[in-house]
Coordinates of C-alpha atoms in Angstrom, one line a residue:
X77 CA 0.0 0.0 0.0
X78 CA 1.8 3.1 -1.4
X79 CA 1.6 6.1 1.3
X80 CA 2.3 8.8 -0.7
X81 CA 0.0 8.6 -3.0
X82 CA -4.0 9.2 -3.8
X83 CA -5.7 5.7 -3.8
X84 CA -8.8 4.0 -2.4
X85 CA -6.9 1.4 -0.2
X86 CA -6.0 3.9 2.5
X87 CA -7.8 5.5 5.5
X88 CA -7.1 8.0 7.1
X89 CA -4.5 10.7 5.1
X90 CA -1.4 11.3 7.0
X91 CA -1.2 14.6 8.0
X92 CA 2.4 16.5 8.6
X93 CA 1.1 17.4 12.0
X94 CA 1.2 13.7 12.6
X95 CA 4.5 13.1 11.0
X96 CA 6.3 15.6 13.7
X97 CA 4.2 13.8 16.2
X98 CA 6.1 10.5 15.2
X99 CA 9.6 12.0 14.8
X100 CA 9.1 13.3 18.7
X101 CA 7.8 10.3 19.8
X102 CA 10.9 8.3 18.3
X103 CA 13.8 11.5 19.6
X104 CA 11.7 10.5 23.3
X105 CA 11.9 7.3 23.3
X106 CA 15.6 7.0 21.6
X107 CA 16.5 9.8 24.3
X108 CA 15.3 7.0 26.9
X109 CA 16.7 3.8 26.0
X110 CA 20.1 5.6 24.5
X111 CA 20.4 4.1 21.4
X112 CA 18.4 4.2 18.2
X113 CA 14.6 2.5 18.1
X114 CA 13.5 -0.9 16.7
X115 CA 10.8 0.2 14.5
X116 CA 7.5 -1.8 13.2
X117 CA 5.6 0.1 10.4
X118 CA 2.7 -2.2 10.0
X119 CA 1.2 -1.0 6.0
X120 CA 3.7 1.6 5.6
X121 CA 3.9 1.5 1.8
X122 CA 6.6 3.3 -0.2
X123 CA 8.1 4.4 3.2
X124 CA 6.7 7.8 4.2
X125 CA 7.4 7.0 7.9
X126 CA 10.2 4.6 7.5
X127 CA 12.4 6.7 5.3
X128 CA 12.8 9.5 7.7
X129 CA 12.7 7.6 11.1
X130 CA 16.0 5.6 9.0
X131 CA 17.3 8.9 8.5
X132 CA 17.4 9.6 11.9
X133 CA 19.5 7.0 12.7
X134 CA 16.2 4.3 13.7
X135 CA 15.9 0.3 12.4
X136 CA 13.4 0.2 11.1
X137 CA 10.8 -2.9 9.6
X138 CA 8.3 -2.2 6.8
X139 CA 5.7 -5.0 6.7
X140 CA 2.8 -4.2 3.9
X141 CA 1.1 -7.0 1.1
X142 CA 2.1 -4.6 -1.7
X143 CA 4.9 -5.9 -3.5
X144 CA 4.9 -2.4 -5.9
X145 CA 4.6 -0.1 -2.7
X146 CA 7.6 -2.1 -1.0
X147 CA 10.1 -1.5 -4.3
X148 CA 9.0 2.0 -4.3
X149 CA 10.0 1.9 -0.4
X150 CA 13.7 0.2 -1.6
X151 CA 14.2 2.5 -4.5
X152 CA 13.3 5.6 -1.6
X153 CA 15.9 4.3 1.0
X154 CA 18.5 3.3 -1.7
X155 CA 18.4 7.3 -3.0
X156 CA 18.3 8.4 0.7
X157 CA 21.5 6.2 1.4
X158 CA 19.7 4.6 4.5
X159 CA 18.9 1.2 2.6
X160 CA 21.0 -0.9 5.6
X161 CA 18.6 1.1 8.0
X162 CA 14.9 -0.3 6.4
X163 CA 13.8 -3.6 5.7
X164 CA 10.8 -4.3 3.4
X165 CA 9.0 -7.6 3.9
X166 CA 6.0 -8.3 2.3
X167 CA 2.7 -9.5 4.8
X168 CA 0.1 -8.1 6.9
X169 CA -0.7 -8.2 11.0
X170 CA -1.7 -11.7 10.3
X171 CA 2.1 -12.6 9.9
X172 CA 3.8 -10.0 12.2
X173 CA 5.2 -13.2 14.4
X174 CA 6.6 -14.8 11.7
X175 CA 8.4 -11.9 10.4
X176 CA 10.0 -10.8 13.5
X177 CA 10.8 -14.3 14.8
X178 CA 10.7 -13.4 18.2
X179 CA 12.5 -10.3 18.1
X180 CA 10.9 -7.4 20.2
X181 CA 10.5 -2.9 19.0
X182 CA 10.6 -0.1 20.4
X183 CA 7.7 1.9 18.7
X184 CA 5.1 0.4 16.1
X185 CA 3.1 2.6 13.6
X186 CA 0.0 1.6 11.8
X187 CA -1.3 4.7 9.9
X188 CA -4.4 4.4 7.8
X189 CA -4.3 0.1 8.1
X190 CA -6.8 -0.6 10.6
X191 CA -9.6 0.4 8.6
X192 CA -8.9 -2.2 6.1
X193 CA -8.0 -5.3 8.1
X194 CA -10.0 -8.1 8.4
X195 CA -10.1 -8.0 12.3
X196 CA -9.0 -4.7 14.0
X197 CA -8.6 -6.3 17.6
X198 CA -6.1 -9.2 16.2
X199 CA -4.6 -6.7 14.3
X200 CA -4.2 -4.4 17.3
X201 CA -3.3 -7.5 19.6
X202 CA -0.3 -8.4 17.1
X203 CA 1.4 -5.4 17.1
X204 CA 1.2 -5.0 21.0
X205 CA 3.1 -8.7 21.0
X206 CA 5.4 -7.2 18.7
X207 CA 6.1 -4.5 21.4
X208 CA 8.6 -4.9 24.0
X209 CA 7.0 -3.3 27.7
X210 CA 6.8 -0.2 27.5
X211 CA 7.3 -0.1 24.0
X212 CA 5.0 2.7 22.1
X213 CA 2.3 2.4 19.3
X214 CA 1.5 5.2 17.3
X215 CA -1.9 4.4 15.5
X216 CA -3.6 6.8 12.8
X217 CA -7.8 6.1 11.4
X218 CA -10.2 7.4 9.7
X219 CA -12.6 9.5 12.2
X220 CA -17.0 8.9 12.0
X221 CA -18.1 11.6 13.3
X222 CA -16.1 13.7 10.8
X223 CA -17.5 12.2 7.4
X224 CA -21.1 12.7 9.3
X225 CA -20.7 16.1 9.5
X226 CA -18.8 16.5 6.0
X227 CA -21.8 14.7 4.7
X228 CA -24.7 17.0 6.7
X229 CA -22.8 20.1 5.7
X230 CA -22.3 18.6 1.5
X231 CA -26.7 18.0 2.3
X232 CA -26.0 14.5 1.5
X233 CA -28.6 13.8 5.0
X234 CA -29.4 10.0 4.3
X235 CA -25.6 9.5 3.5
X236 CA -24.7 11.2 6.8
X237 CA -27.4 9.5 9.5
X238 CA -25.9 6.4 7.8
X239 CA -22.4 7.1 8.8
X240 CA -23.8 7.7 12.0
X241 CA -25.8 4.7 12.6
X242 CA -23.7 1.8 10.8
X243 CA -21.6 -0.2 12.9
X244 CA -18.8 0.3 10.8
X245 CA -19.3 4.2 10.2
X246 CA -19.7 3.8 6.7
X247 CA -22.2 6.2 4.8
X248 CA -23.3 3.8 2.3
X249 CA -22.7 0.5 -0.1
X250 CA -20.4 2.7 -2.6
X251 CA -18.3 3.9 0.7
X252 CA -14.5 3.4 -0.5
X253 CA -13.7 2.9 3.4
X254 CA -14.9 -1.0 5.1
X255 CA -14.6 1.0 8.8
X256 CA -14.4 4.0 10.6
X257 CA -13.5 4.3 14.7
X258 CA -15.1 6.4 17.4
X259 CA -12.5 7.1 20.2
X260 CA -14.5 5.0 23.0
X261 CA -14.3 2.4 20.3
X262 CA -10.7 2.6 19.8
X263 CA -10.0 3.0 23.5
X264 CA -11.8 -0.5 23.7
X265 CA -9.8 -2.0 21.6
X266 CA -6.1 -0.7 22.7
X267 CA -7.4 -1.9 26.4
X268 CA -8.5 -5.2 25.2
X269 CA -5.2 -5.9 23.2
X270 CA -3.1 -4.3 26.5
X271 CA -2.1 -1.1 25.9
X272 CA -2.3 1.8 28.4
X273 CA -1.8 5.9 28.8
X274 CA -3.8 5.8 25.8
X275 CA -4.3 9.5 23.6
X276 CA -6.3 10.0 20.9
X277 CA -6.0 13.3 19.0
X278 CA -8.4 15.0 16.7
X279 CA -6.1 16.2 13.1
X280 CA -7.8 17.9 10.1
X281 CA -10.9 18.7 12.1
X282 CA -11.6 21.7 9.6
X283 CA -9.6 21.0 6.8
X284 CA -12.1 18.1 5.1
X285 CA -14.8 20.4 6.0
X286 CA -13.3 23.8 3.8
X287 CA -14.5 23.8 0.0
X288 CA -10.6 23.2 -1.9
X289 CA -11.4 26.1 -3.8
X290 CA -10.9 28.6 -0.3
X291 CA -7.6 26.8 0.3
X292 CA -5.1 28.8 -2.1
X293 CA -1.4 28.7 -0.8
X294 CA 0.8 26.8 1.8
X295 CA -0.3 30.1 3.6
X296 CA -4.0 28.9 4.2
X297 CA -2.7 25.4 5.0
X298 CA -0.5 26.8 7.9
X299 CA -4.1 28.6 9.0
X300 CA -5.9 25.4 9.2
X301 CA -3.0 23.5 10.6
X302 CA -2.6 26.2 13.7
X303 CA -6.6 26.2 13.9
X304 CA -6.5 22.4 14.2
X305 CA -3.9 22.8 17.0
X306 CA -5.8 25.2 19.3
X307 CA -8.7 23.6 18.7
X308 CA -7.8 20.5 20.0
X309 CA -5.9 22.2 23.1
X310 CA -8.2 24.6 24.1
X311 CA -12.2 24.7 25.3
X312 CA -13.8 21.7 24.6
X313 CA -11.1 19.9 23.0
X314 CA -12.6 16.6 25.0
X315 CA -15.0 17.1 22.2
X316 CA -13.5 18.3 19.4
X317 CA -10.8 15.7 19.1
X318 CA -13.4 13.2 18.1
X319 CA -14.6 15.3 15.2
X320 CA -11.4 14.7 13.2
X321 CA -11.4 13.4 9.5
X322 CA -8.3 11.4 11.2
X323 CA -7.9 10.2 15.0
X324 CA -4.0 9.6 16.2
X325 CA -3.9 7.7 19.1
X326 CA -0.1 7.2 21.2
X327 CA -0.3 4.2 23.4
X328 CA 2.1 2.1 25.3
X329 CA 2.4 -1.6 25.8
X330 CA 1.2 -2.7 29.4

């Protein structure tokens, strides 16, 4: 599953906001333990996490079924000069044991996989045995409660209540997405697969909502980025974080 590019097989869109999250996450962690992170990016594609966490001195694994995406990822690290730093194997959370034999990381990311997998809480389960204690996921989905309003504001009012009612958040049979999470469902979830201090964090709460035609420049981007952040920090941000188009969750490992 390419990351860096448009396509339907990918939830939630990875914003840069959640990008500097990761690269803090890692600098914390690697700050910690005093030497550089064992990385798992479960679906990571052509390497849009991998390739700068390697650059940053991290190990890290790319485990996706996309044999194109994972030659994309080679021909990334081979130009970066990190190639002995990223690994691509071909497989899915299904296979997770097999492809680590036994060998333990530091910090796991699944951005924009979860919607897609056949069962979410194995899924979720796998990558916390993956995880040494302690060790810390950084997880990235597709938000319902944002698409219901983007779909009430659009007018599109059956499409919406459908969203809202359907177990798996989708608005309808032509829905490109098979799920979308509620926080108290994901918090659910990370509990029953054993992870704790869990945050979830609203991104692009305005962004999917704003016609593309009022977003002109990098300047306008910045604007909705810096909204975005006070937003979610500020009055009612208990609230807000769950209207995001995406929901990134940090956890740890129990």
């Amino acid at each position: 599953m390419p990351d860096d590019q448009p396509r339907q097989r990918r939830g939630a869109a990875r914003p840069s906001a959640v990008v500097s999250a990761v690269d803090r996450i890692a600098d914390e962690c690697g700050t910690l333990l005093g030497r550089p992170l064992e990385v798992l990016d479960l679906g990571g594609g052509t390497g849009g996490v991998a390739v700068p966490l390697a650059e940053a001195g991290h190990r890290v694994t790319v485990v996706d079924p996309s044999p194109d995406a994972l030659a994309s990822l080679a021909r990334r690290a081979r130009e970066a000069g990190i190639e002995g730093r990223v690994t691509g194997v071909q497989g899915d959370g299904d296979s997770l044991d097999g492809i680590l034999a036994g060998r333990r990381v530091d910090l796991a990311c699944c951005h924009g996989t979860l919607e897609f997998v056949d069962d979410p809480a194995a899924t979720l389960r796998a990558i916390a045995q993956a995880l040494g204690q302690g060790g810390v996921l950084s997880l990235l989905v597709s938000g319902r409660l944002a698409v219901v309003f983007a779909k009430a504001i659009s007018g599109e009012f059956a499409q919406a209540r459908a969203a809202l009612v359907d177990p798996s958040g989708r608005w309808g049979s032509t829905d490109p997405l098979p799920r979308r999470f509620d926080v108290e469902q994901l918090e659910t979830l990370l509990a029953d697969a054993g992870f704790t201090d869990v945050v979830v964090r609203g991104t692009n709460i305005l962004g999917h909502l704003v016609p593309a035609s009022l977003i002109d420049s990098e300047a306008d981007r910045a604007a909705l980025a810096e909204l975005d952040d006070l937003l979610v920090s500020g009055p009612g941000r208990e609230f807000l974080r769950t209207l995001g188009n995406a929901l990134h969750v940090v956890a740890r490992r129990d």
